[in-house]
Amino acid sequence: MHDLNNILIELSFIFLQFLLFVANYQIMKKKIMHPAVLFSLIWFTVLLLHFIFKLTILPDLFPLSTSTFLIFFIGTLAFSFGGFVQTIIWQKKNTEITPACSGQSNINLALRIILLVIIAVGLPFYIQAAYRVFLASNIDNFFVGLRTELSYGSEDIGPLKYLVSFSYVIFAVNLYCYLTEKNRLNGILLIANLLISITYAVFVTGRGLFLELVLIYLGLSYLLNKNFSVKKIFYLLIFFMLVFIAIGIMYGKGGSEKNTLKENIKPAAETTAVYLVSPLNALEWERHHHFQINYDGNHSLRFFMKIAEQLKWVPNAKVEELTQPFVFVPYPTNVYTIYSPYIKDFGNFYAWFMLFVFGFIHTFIYLKAISAKSIRYTVYFSFLLFPLFMSFFQDQYLSLFSTWLQVVIYFEGILFLNKFFVSPK
């Protein structure tokens, strides 16, 4: 009877999430890439997968309580409401919203070549730094040792790590230029940039970086490609899952290079399923084990607290590390969904309020992107897809604030430099 009650509760909330997705889809005029629509779709999908995996490949997965389901549902509602409020404000300004169309590339070719040369020259130095980190791990397998040391050791890539986000910004710029002006030279620059960015991502050993590349392509393609279809989203995500599994095997997670394809299928499937749904259970575990609200901002506002700590403004601050401890649900996981840092800092209402803010801001960027047709908002929208898609996994909005700040600085710097390369008309 207890299991039946859990199943009914879970199905009820899955249905509510589905209704919210349908409502958003209709209210936002069937625009699947509207942030509110995407957010509700992602959470409906993850909750549905949680239910399916518990009945199939993850039979020991702990059940979720009604209070945890409520956190997820109200959070989706808050994000959606933020998007709805922004959309209403936008419509009241009588701004015409039309799909972006192809336009002339406005980033100078010479500047793009110079930027590409910079990340290409920096790549071997980055690989050399990665090898130094690997040696410190004392592990035989290169990628396993590198990942272990980067995640849990004391060694670091150093200043060269900033080349990673730099290469992604340049990739977005080159992709924008290719989609607005498809010629051979733009295609060559784009492919070269993609290969360099992928190489950086491999040596970072974080599979999320591959998803970010996919989402940058998805966002720009949606806004600039007249032939974009919803099927492309499905195909891209399937492609990413295959890459995710293959990279996982290379990193020694979810399989082994020494095993046959058949031997790798089961562990790879289980590991992928754990990645997708265990964060929900991790949040459940966290909320019911020695949990207390800190009221200090050291989790969600860690970037600002770290600066305040270094400036001696808050000398007693204890800024939390991004890498969290493992819990067993019973499958091991150390990610706790987007809600964890906000709830630990100031409670549920703070988490819901921040989701409202994210939905509001994200929708503003989206509406500017589809109406202004400028490279600025188009690129920013594509980058914001990553924290949105990763919301079921962990917070990537404020927790990665320093990364987004880098993206803004790099991109605005490129736009500024471009003025010196463009001849006045």
Short mmCIF file of C-alpha atoms in Angstrom, two decimals:
data_model
loop_
_atom_site.label_atom_id
_atom_site.label_comp_id
_atom_site.label_asym_id
_atom_site.label_seq_id
_atom_site.Cartn_x
_atom_site.Cartn_y
_atom_site.Cartn_z
CA MET A 1 0.00 0.00 0.00
CA HIS A 2 2.86 2.36 0.84
CA ASP A 3 4.50 1.73 -2.55
CA LEU A 4 1.17 2.29 -4.29
CA ASN A 5 0.75 5.63 -2.53
CA ASN A 6 4.26 6.68 -3.61
CA ILE A 7 3.48 5.72 -7.21
CA LEU A 8 0.20 7.67 -7.21
CA ILE A 9 1.86 10.75 -5.70
CA GLU A 10 4.68 10.63 -8.24
CA LEU A 11 2.28 10.16 -11.16
CA SER A 12 0.14 13.05 -9.91
CA PHE A 13 3.08 15.46 -9.90
CA ILE A 14 4.29 14.20 -13.29
CA PHE A 15 0.81 14.97 -14.62
CA LEU A 16 0.86 18.44 -13.03
CA GLN A 17 4.25 19.14 -14.63
CA PHE A 18 2.85 18.01 -17.96
CA LEU A 19 -0.15 20.32 -17.61
CA LEU A 20 2.19 23.19 -16.79
CA PHE A 21 4.25 22.45 -19.89
CA VAL A 22 1.11 22.36 -22.08
CA ALA A 23 -0.14 25.61 -20.53
CA ASN A 24 3.20 27.34 -21.15
CA TYR A 25 3.31 26.02 -24.70
CA GLN A 26 -0.13 27.44 -25.46
CA ILE A 27 0.37 30.76 -23.63
CA MET A 28 3.74 31.37 -25.30
CA LYS A 29 2.19 30.81 -28.75
CA LYS A 30 3.70 27.36 -29.24
CA LYS A 31 7.29 28.59 -29.16
CA ILE A 32 9.15 25.51 -27.93
CA MET A 33 12.35 27.47 -27.27
CA HIS A 34 10.66 30.01 -25.02
CA PRO A 35 12.49 29.66 -21.66
CA ALA A 36 9.28 28.95 -19.70
CA VAL A 37 8.26 26.24 -22.16
CA LEU A 38 11.72 24.66 -22.13
CA PHE A 39 12.03 24.73 -18.34
CA SER A 40 8.67 23.04 -17.79
CA LEU A 41 9.41 20.48 -20.51
CA ILE A 42 12.77 19.59 -18.98
CA TRP A 43 11.29 19.07 -15.52
CA PHE A 44 8.37 17.05 -16.84
CA THR A 45 10.81 14.85 -18.76
CA VAL A 46 13.18 14.32 -15.81
CA LEU A 47 10.34 13.44 -13.42
CA LEU A 48 8.92 11.02 -15.98
CA LEU A 49 12.36 9.42 -16.43
CA HIS A 50 12.71 9.18 -12.64
CA PHE A 51 9.49 7.17 -12.52
CA ILE A 52 10.47 4.95 -15.48
CA PHE A 53 14.02 4.28 -14.28
CA LYS A 54 12.80 3.36 -10.81
CA LEU A 55 10.67 0.64 -12.38
CA THR A 56 13.43 -0.58 -14.70
CA ILE A 57 17.20 -0.05 -14.55
CA LEU A 58 17.37 1.70 -11.14
CA PRO A 59 15.04 -0.49 -9.02
CA ASP A 60 16.64 0.51 -5.70
CA LEU A 61 16.17 4.25 -6.23
CA PHE A 62 14.70 5.83 -3.12
CA PRO A 63 11.19 7.35 -3.39
CA LEU A 64 10.68 11.11 -3.26
CA SER A 65 8.48 12.76 -0.66
CA THR A 66 5.48 14.96 -1.42
CA SER A 67 7.33 18.01 -0.06
CA THR A 68 10.19 17.49 -2.53
CA PHE A 69 7.76 17.13 -5.42
CA LEU A 70 6.13 20.36 -4.29
CA ILE A 71 9.49 22.15 -4.37
CA PHE A 72 9.98 21.05 -7.98
CA PHE A 73 6.45 21.96 -9.06
CA ILE A 74 6.34 25.38 -7.39
CA GLY A 75 9.84 26.09 -8.74
CA THR A 76 8.67 25.36 -12.30
CA LEU A 77 5.62 27.52 -11.64
CA ALA A 78 7.85 30.36 -10.38
CA PHE A 79 10.17 30.22 -13.40
CA SER A 80 7.15 30.11 -15.72
CA PHE A 81 5.52 33.04 -13.95
CA GLY A 82 8.71 35.07 -14.33
CA GLY A 83 8.65 34.35 -18.06
CA PHE A 84 4.94 35.17 -18.25
CA VAL A 85 5.35 38.52 -16.45
CA GLN A 86 8.22 39.51 -18.73
CA THR A 87 6.21 38.53 -21.82
CA ILE A 88 3.23 40.63 -20.66
CA ILE A 89 5.48 43.64 -19.99
CA TRP A 90 7.06 43.19 -23.42
CA GLN A 91 3.70 42.99 -25.19
CA LYS A 92 2.43 46.12 -23.42
CA LYS A 93 5.31 48.03 -24.97
CA ASN A 94 3.83 47.10 -28.38
CA THR A 95 7.15 45.66 -29.50
CA GLU A 96 6.78 43.57 -32.59
CA ILE A 97 8.12 40.06 -32.10
CA THR A 98 9.20 38.44 -35.34
CA PRO A 99 11.51 35.48 -35.98
CA ALA A 100 15.11 36.45 -36.56
CA CYS A 101 16.16 36.31 -40.16
CA SER A 102 19.50 36.06 -41.84
CA GLY A 103 21.54 39.22 -41.91
CA GLN A 104 25.04 40.28 -42.74
CA SER A 105 27.82 39.07 -40.49
CA ASN A 106 29.00 42.02 -38.44
CA ILE A 107 32.19 40.59 -36.92
CA ASN A 108 35.20 41.32 -39.07
CA LEU A 109 36.88 38.34 -40.71
CA ALA A 110 40.42 39.44 -39.81
CA LEU A 111 39.44 39.78 -36.15
CA ARG A 112 37.92 36.31 -36.13
CA ILE A 113 41.07 34.83 -37.63
CA ILE A 114 43.22 36.54 -34.98
CA LEU A 115 40.97 35.22 -32.19
CA LEU A 116 41.10 31.72 -33.65
CA VAL A 117 44.90 31.86 -33.80
CA ILE A 118 45.00 32.84 -30.10
CA ILE A 119 43.03 29.80 -28.91
CA ALA A 120 44.93 27.55 -31.34
CA VAL A 121 48.30 28.72 -30.02
CA GLY A 122 47.08 28.38 -26.44
CA LEU A 123 45.85 24.81 -26.90
CA PRO A 124 49.24 22.98 -26.68
CA PHE A 125 50.10 24.98 -23.56
CA TYR A 126 46.77 23.97 -22.06
CA ILE A 127 47.43 20.30 -22.87
CA GLN A 128 50.89 20.61 -21.29
CA ALA A 129 49.32 22.04 -18.12
CA ALA A 130 46.78 19.20 -18.13
CA TYR A 131 49.61 16.66 -18.34
CA ARG A 132 51.28 18.28 -15.32
CA VAL A 133 48.01 17.93 -13.39
CA PHE A 134 47.76 14.27 -14.44
CA LEU A 135 51.25 13.51 -13.13
CA ALA A 136 50.26 14.86 -9.72
CA SER A 137 47.41 12.36 -9.50
CA ASN A 138 49.70 9.26 -9.51
CA ILE A 139 47.03 7.36 -11.47
CA ASP A 140 47.93 5.32 -14.55
CA ASN A 141 44.94 6.22 -16.74
CA PHE A 142 45.50 9.72 -18.10
CA PHE A 143 41.90 10.97 -18.21
CA VAL A 144 40.91 9.27 -14.95
CA GLY A 145 43.92 10.79 -13.23
CA LEU A 146 43.34 14.21 -14.76
CA ARG A 147 39.66 14.23 -13.81
CA THR A 148 40.38 13.01 -10.27
CA GLU A 149 43.03 15.64 -9.65
CA LEU A 150 40.97 18.48 -11.14
CA SER A 151 37.91 17.49 -9.09
CA TYR A 152 39.45 16.48 -5.77
CA GLY A 153 43.17 17.27 -5.85
CA SER A 154 45.19 20.40 -5.17
CA GLU A 155 46.60 20.87 -8.68
CA ASP A 156 45.00 23.28 -11.12
CA ILE A 157 45.36 24.20 -14.80
CA GLY A 158 46.12 27.79 -13.82
CA PRO A 159 45.33 30.93 -15.85
CA LEU A 160 45.18 28.88 -19.05
CA LYS A 161 41.76 27.58 -17.93
CA TYR A 162 40.24 30.87 -19.08
CA LEU A 163 40.98 29.84 -22.67
CA VAL A 164 38.14 27.31 -22.46
CA SER A 165 35.30 29.81 -22.09
CA PHE A 166 37.13 32.11 -24.52
CA SER A 167 37.11 29.40 -27.20
CA TYR A 168 33.38 28.87 -26.63
CA VAL A 169 32.63 32.56 -27.11
CA ILE A 170 34.63 32.58 -30.34
CA PHE A 171 32.81 29.43 -31.45
CA ALA A 172 29.47 31.20 -30.92
CA VAL A 173 30.72 34.19 -32.92
CA ASN A 174 31.95 32.04 -35.80
CA LEU A 175 28.73 30.01 -35.79
CA TYR A 176 26.69 33.22 -35.92
CA CYS A 177 28.75 34.48 -38.84
CA TYR A 178 28.39 31.17 -40.69
CA LEU A 179 24.61 31.00 -40.19
CA THR A 180 24.17 34.57 -41.42
CA GLU A 181 26.60 34.25 -44.31
CA LYS A 182 27.22 30.69 -45.44
CA ASN A 183 30.42 30.62 -47.45
CA ARG A 184 33.45 28.35 -47.55
CA LEU A 185 35.77 30.54 -45.47
CA ASN A 186 33.22 30.98 -42.68
CA GLY A 187 32.66 27.22 -42.78
CA ILE A 188 36.39 26.51 -42.45
CA LEU A 189 36.73 28.90 -39.51
CA LEU A 190 33.71 27.32 -37.82
CA ILE A 191 35.00 23.75 -38.20
CA ALA A 192 38.49 24.70 -37.00
CA ASN A 193 36.99 26.50 -34.01
CA LEU A 194 34.74 23.54 -33.21
CA LEU A 195 37.68 21.09 -33.25
CA ILE A 196 39.72 23.35 -30.97
CA SER A 197 36.82 23.83 -28.54
CA ILE A 198 36.14 20.09 -28.45
CA THR A 199 39.82 19.45 -27.68
CA TYR A 200 39.67 21.92 -24.79
CA ALA A 201 36.52 20.20 -23.52
CA VAL A 202 38.18 16.76 -23.65
CA PHE A 203 41.05 17.93 -21.46
CA VAL A 204 38.72 19.68 -19.02
CA THR A 205 37.16 16.18 -18.51
CA GLY A 206 33.72 17.64 -17.90
CA ARG A 207 30.99 16.19 -20.08
CA GLY A 208 28.79 19.20 -19.46
CA LEU A 209 31.04 21.21 -21.77
CA PHE A 210 29.99 19.03 -24.70
CA LEU A 211 26.35 19.74 -23.88
CA GLU A 212 27.16 23.45 -23.83
CA LEU A 213 28.54 23.25 -27.38
CA VAL A 214 25.39 21.45 -28.51
CA LEU A 215 23.18 24.07 -26.85
CA ILE A 216 25.11 26.99 -28.35
CA TYR A 217 24.49 25.43 -31.75
CA LEU A 218 20.85 24.76 -30.90
CA GLY A 219 20.18 28.31 -29.72
CA LEU A 220 21.85 30.02 -32.66
CA SER A 221 20.36 27.60 -35.17
CA TYR A 222 16.87 28.17 -33.77
CA LEU A 223 17.17 31.96 -34.08
CA LEU A 224 19.01 32.16 -37.40
CA ASN A 225 18.11 29.09 -39.44
CA LYS A 226 14.83 29.44 -41.31
CA ASN A 227 14.64 25.66 -41.74
CA PHE A 228 14.90 24.93 -38.00
CA SER A 229 12.50 22.23 -36.81
CA VAL A 230 11.58 20.77 -33.42
CA LYS A 231 13.01 17.45 -34.61
CA LYS A 232 16.46 19.03 -34.52
CA ILE A 233 16.20 19.38 -30.74
CA PHE A 234 15.41 15.68 -30.41
CA TYR A 235 18.21 14.61 -32.75
CA LEU A 236 20.75 16.87 -31.06
CA LEU A 237 19.91 15.51 -27.61
CA ILE A 238 20.15 11.92 -28.85
CA PHE A 239 23.52 12.76 -30.38
CA PHE A 240 24.67 14.31 -27.11
CA MET A 241 23.61 11.24 -25.11
CA LEU A 242 25.74 9.03 -27.38
CA VAL A 243 28.68 11.40 -26.94
CA PHE A 244 28.01 11.52 -23.20
CA ILE A 245 28.21 7.72 -22.93
CA ALA A 246 31.31 7.45 -25.17
CA ILE A 247 33.17 10.18 -23.25
CA GLY A 248 32.11 8.54 -19.97
CA ILE A 249 33.70 5.27 -21.03
CA MET A 250 36.89 7.15 -21.96
CA TYR A 251 36.92 8.78 -18.51
CA GLY A 252 36.27 5.43 -16.81
CA LYS A 253 32.69 6.29 -15.80
CA GLY A 254 29.96 3.91 -16.91
CA GLY A 255 32.15 1.39 -18.66
CA SER A 256 35.67 0.59 -19.72
CA GLU A 257 37.65 0.80 -22.92
CA LYS A 258 38.81 -2.77 -22.24
CA ASN A 259 35.25 -4.16 -22.37
CA THR A 260 33.25 -5.03 -25.46
CA LEU A 261 30.36 -2.88 -26.65
CA LYS A 262 27.88 -5.43 -25.27
CA GLU A 263 29.61 -5.43 -21.87
CA ASN A 264 29.50 -1.63 -21.73
CA ILE A 265 25.80 -1.24 -22.55
CA LYS A 266 24.41 -2.07 -19.09
CA PRO A 267 26.85 -0.02 -16.94
CA ALA A 268 26.67 2.87 -19.42
CA ALA A 269 22.87 2.86 -19.30
CA GLU A 270 22.82 2.70 -15.49
CA THR A 271 25.38 5.50 -15.14
CA THR A 272 23.48 7.72 -17.57
CA ALA A 273 20.23 7.05 -15.72
CA VAL A 274 21.90 7.92 -12.40
CA TYR A 275 23.17 11.20 -13.87
CA LEU A 276 19.70 12.11 -15.09
CA VAL A 277 17.57 11.38 -12.03
CA SER A 278 19.71 10.90 -8.91
CA PRO A 279 20.06 14.67 -8.27
CA LEU A 280 16.36 14.70 -7.39
CA ASN A 281 16.99 12.07 -4.72
CA ALA A 282 20.12 13.86 -3.54
CA LEU A 283 18.05 16.95 -2.76
CA GLU A 284 15.56 14.73 -0.92
CA TRP A 285 18.39 13.20 1.11
CA GLU A 286 19.93 16.59 1.87
CA ARG A 287 16.67 18.06 3.14
CA HIS A 288 16.11 15.20 5.59
CA HIS A 289 19.62 14.64 6.98
CA HIS A 290 21.03 17.17 9.46
CA PHE A 291 19.65 19.99 7.33
CA GLN A 292 19.56 23.60 8.44
CA ILE A 293 19.21 26.92 6.67
CA ASN A 294 22.41 28.94 7.06
CA TYR A 295 21.19 32.47 6.17
CA ASP A 296 24.70 33.41 4.99
CA GLY A 297 24.67 33.24 1.19
CA ASN A 298 27.84 31.13 1.11
CA HIS A 299 26.32 28.69 -1.36
CA SER A 300 24.30 30.62 -3.92
CA LEU A 301 26.23 33.88 -3.56
CA ARG A 302 29.66 32.27 -3.32
CA PHE A 303 31.16 34.43 -6.10
CA PHE A 304 30.27 37.65 -4.29
CA MET A 305 31.13 36.24 -0.86
CA LYS A 306 34.53 35.12 -2.15
CA ILE A 307 35.29 38.65 -3.36
CA ALA A 308 34.08 40.09 -0.04
CA GLU A 309 36.26 37.57 1.80
CA GLN A 310 39.38 38.48 -0.20
CA LEU A 311 38.71 42.18 0.35
CA LYS A 312 38.36 41.47 4.11
CA TRP A 313 34.80 42.81 4.09
CA VAL A 314 33.47 39.50 5.48
CA PRO A 315 36.52 37.94 7.20
CA ASN A 316 34.55 35.06 8.75
CA ALA A 317 32.92 33.93 5.51
CA LYS A 318 33.25 30.23 4.69
CA VAL A 319 32.56 30.02 0.99
CA GLU A 320 31.42 26.53 0.02
CA GLU A 321 33.20 24.54 -2.68
CA LEU A 322 31.36 23.84 -5.92
CA THR A 323 32.14 20.12 -5.67
CA GLN A 324 29.78 18.69 -3.07
CA PRO A 325 30.20 15.45 -1.05
CA PHE A 326 28.75 12.21 -2.34
CA VAL A 327 25.54 10.79 -0.92
CA PHE A 328 24.02 7.40 -1.64
CA VAL A 329 20.39 7.24 -2.75
CA PRO A 330 21.44 4.36 -2.85
CA TYR A 331 23.33 5.17 -6.06
CA PRO A 332 26.26 7.56 -5.49
CA THR A 333 25.78 11.17 -6.54
CA ASN A 334 27.19 14.56 -5.58
CA VAL A 335 24.81 16.90 -7.45
CA TYR A 336 21.60 18.17 -5.84
CA THR A 337 19.59 20.04 -8.52
CA ILE A 338 19.38 23.81 -8.94
CA TYR A 339 17.45 24.15 -5.66
CA SER A 340 20.12 23.01 -3.20
CA PRO A 341 22.33 26.13 -2.81
CA TYR A 342 19.35 28.48 -2.60
CA ILE A 343 17.44 26.38 -0.06
CA LYS A 344 20.56 25.92 2.10
CA ASP A 345 21.14 29.68 2.13
CA PHE A 346 17.69 31.15 2.75
CA GLY A 347 15.05 28.44 2.35
CA ASN A 348 12.42 27.38 -0.17
CA PHE A 349 10.93 30.80 -0.84
CA TYR A 350 14.34 32.20 -1.73
CA ALA A 351 14.84 29.35 -4.22
CA TRP A 352 11.44 30.00 -5.80
CA PHE A 353 12.05 33.75 -5.92
CA MET A 354 15.40 33.25 -7.66
CA LEU A 355 13.74 30.97 -10.22
CA PHE A 356 11.19 33.71 -10.86
CA VAL A 357 14.08 36.14 -11.42
CA PHE A 358 15.87 33.71 -13.75
CA GLY A 359 12.68 33.15 -15.74
CA PHE A 360 12.12 36.90 -15.98
CA ILE A 361 15.67 37.71 -17.15
CA HIS A 362 15.97 34.70 -19.43
CA THR A 363 12.71 35.57 -21.16
CA PHE A 364 13.87 39.16 -21.67
CA ILE A 365 17.03 37.92 -23.42
CA TYR A 366 14.91 35.54 -25.52
CA LEU A 367 12.48 38.27 -26.61
CA LYS A 368 15.32 40.65 -27.44
CA ALA A 369 17.02 37.89 -29.45
CA ILE A 370 14.01 37.13 -31.64
CA SER A 371 13.09 40.76 -32.19
CA ALA A 372 16.33 42.78 -32.29
CA LYS A 373 18.10 40.23 -34.53
CA SER A 374 21.44 41.36 -33.10
CA ILE A 375 24.44 39.16 -32.47
CA ARG A 376 24.59 40.31 -28.82
CA TYR A 377 21.26 38.89 -27.63
CA THR A 378 21.41 35.92 -29.98
CA VAL A 379 24.71 34.77 -28.47
CA TYR A 380 23.61 35.47 -24.88
CA PHE A 381 20.42 33.47 -25.39
CA SER A 382 22.40 30.49 -26.69
CA PHE A 383 24.72 30.54 -23.66
CA LEU A 384 21.81 30.80 -21.21
CA LEU A 385 20.37 27.52 -22.51
CA PHE A 386 23.07 25.65 -20.58
CA PRO A 387 22.04 26.63 -17.01
CA LEU A 388 18.40 26.15 -18.00
CA PHE A 389 18.95 22.62 -19.31
CA MET A 390 21.15 21.75 -16.32
CA SER A 391 18.62 22.90 -13.71
CA PHE A 392 17.66 19.30 -12.91
CA PHE A 393 21.34 18.49 -12.31
CA GLN A 394 22.79 21.41 -10.33
CA ASP A 395 22.71 25.18 -10.20
CA GLN A 396 24.60 26.74 -13.08
CA TYR A 397 23.22 30.26 -12.83
CA LEU A 398 24.83 31.90 -9.78
CA SER A 399 27.20 29.01 -9.04
CA LEU A 400 28.89 29.65 -12.39
CA PHE A 401 28.55 33.41 -12.18
CA SER A 402 32.29 33.89 -12.72
CA THR A 403 32.07 31.88 -15.96
CA TRP A 404 29.15 33.96 -17.25
CA LEU A 405 31.06 37.10 -16.31
CA GLN A 406 33.97 35.84 -18.40
CA VAL A 407 31.61 35.22 -21.32
CA VAL A 408 30.25 38.77 -21.09
CA ILE A 409 33.73 40.31 -20.83
CA TYR A 410 35.08 38.26 -23.75
CA PHE A 411 32.07 38.88 -25.96
CA GLU A 412 31.72 42.59 -25.22
CA GLY A 413 35.48 42.91 -25.74
CA ILE A 414 35.14 41.30 -29.18
CA LEU A 415 32.31 43.69 -30.08
CA PHE A 416 34.45 46.62 -28.94
CA LEU A 417 37.52 45.49 -30.90
CA ASN A 418 35.35 44.90 -33.94
CA LYS A 419 34.73 48.65 -34.19
CA PHE A 420 38.41 49.15 -35.00
CA PHE A 421 38.32 46.52 -37.77
CA VAL A 422 35.18 47.76 -39.49
CA SER A 423 35.72 50.61 -41.92
CA PRO A 424 33.31 53.53 -41.38
CA LYS A 425 30.74 53.91 -44.12
#
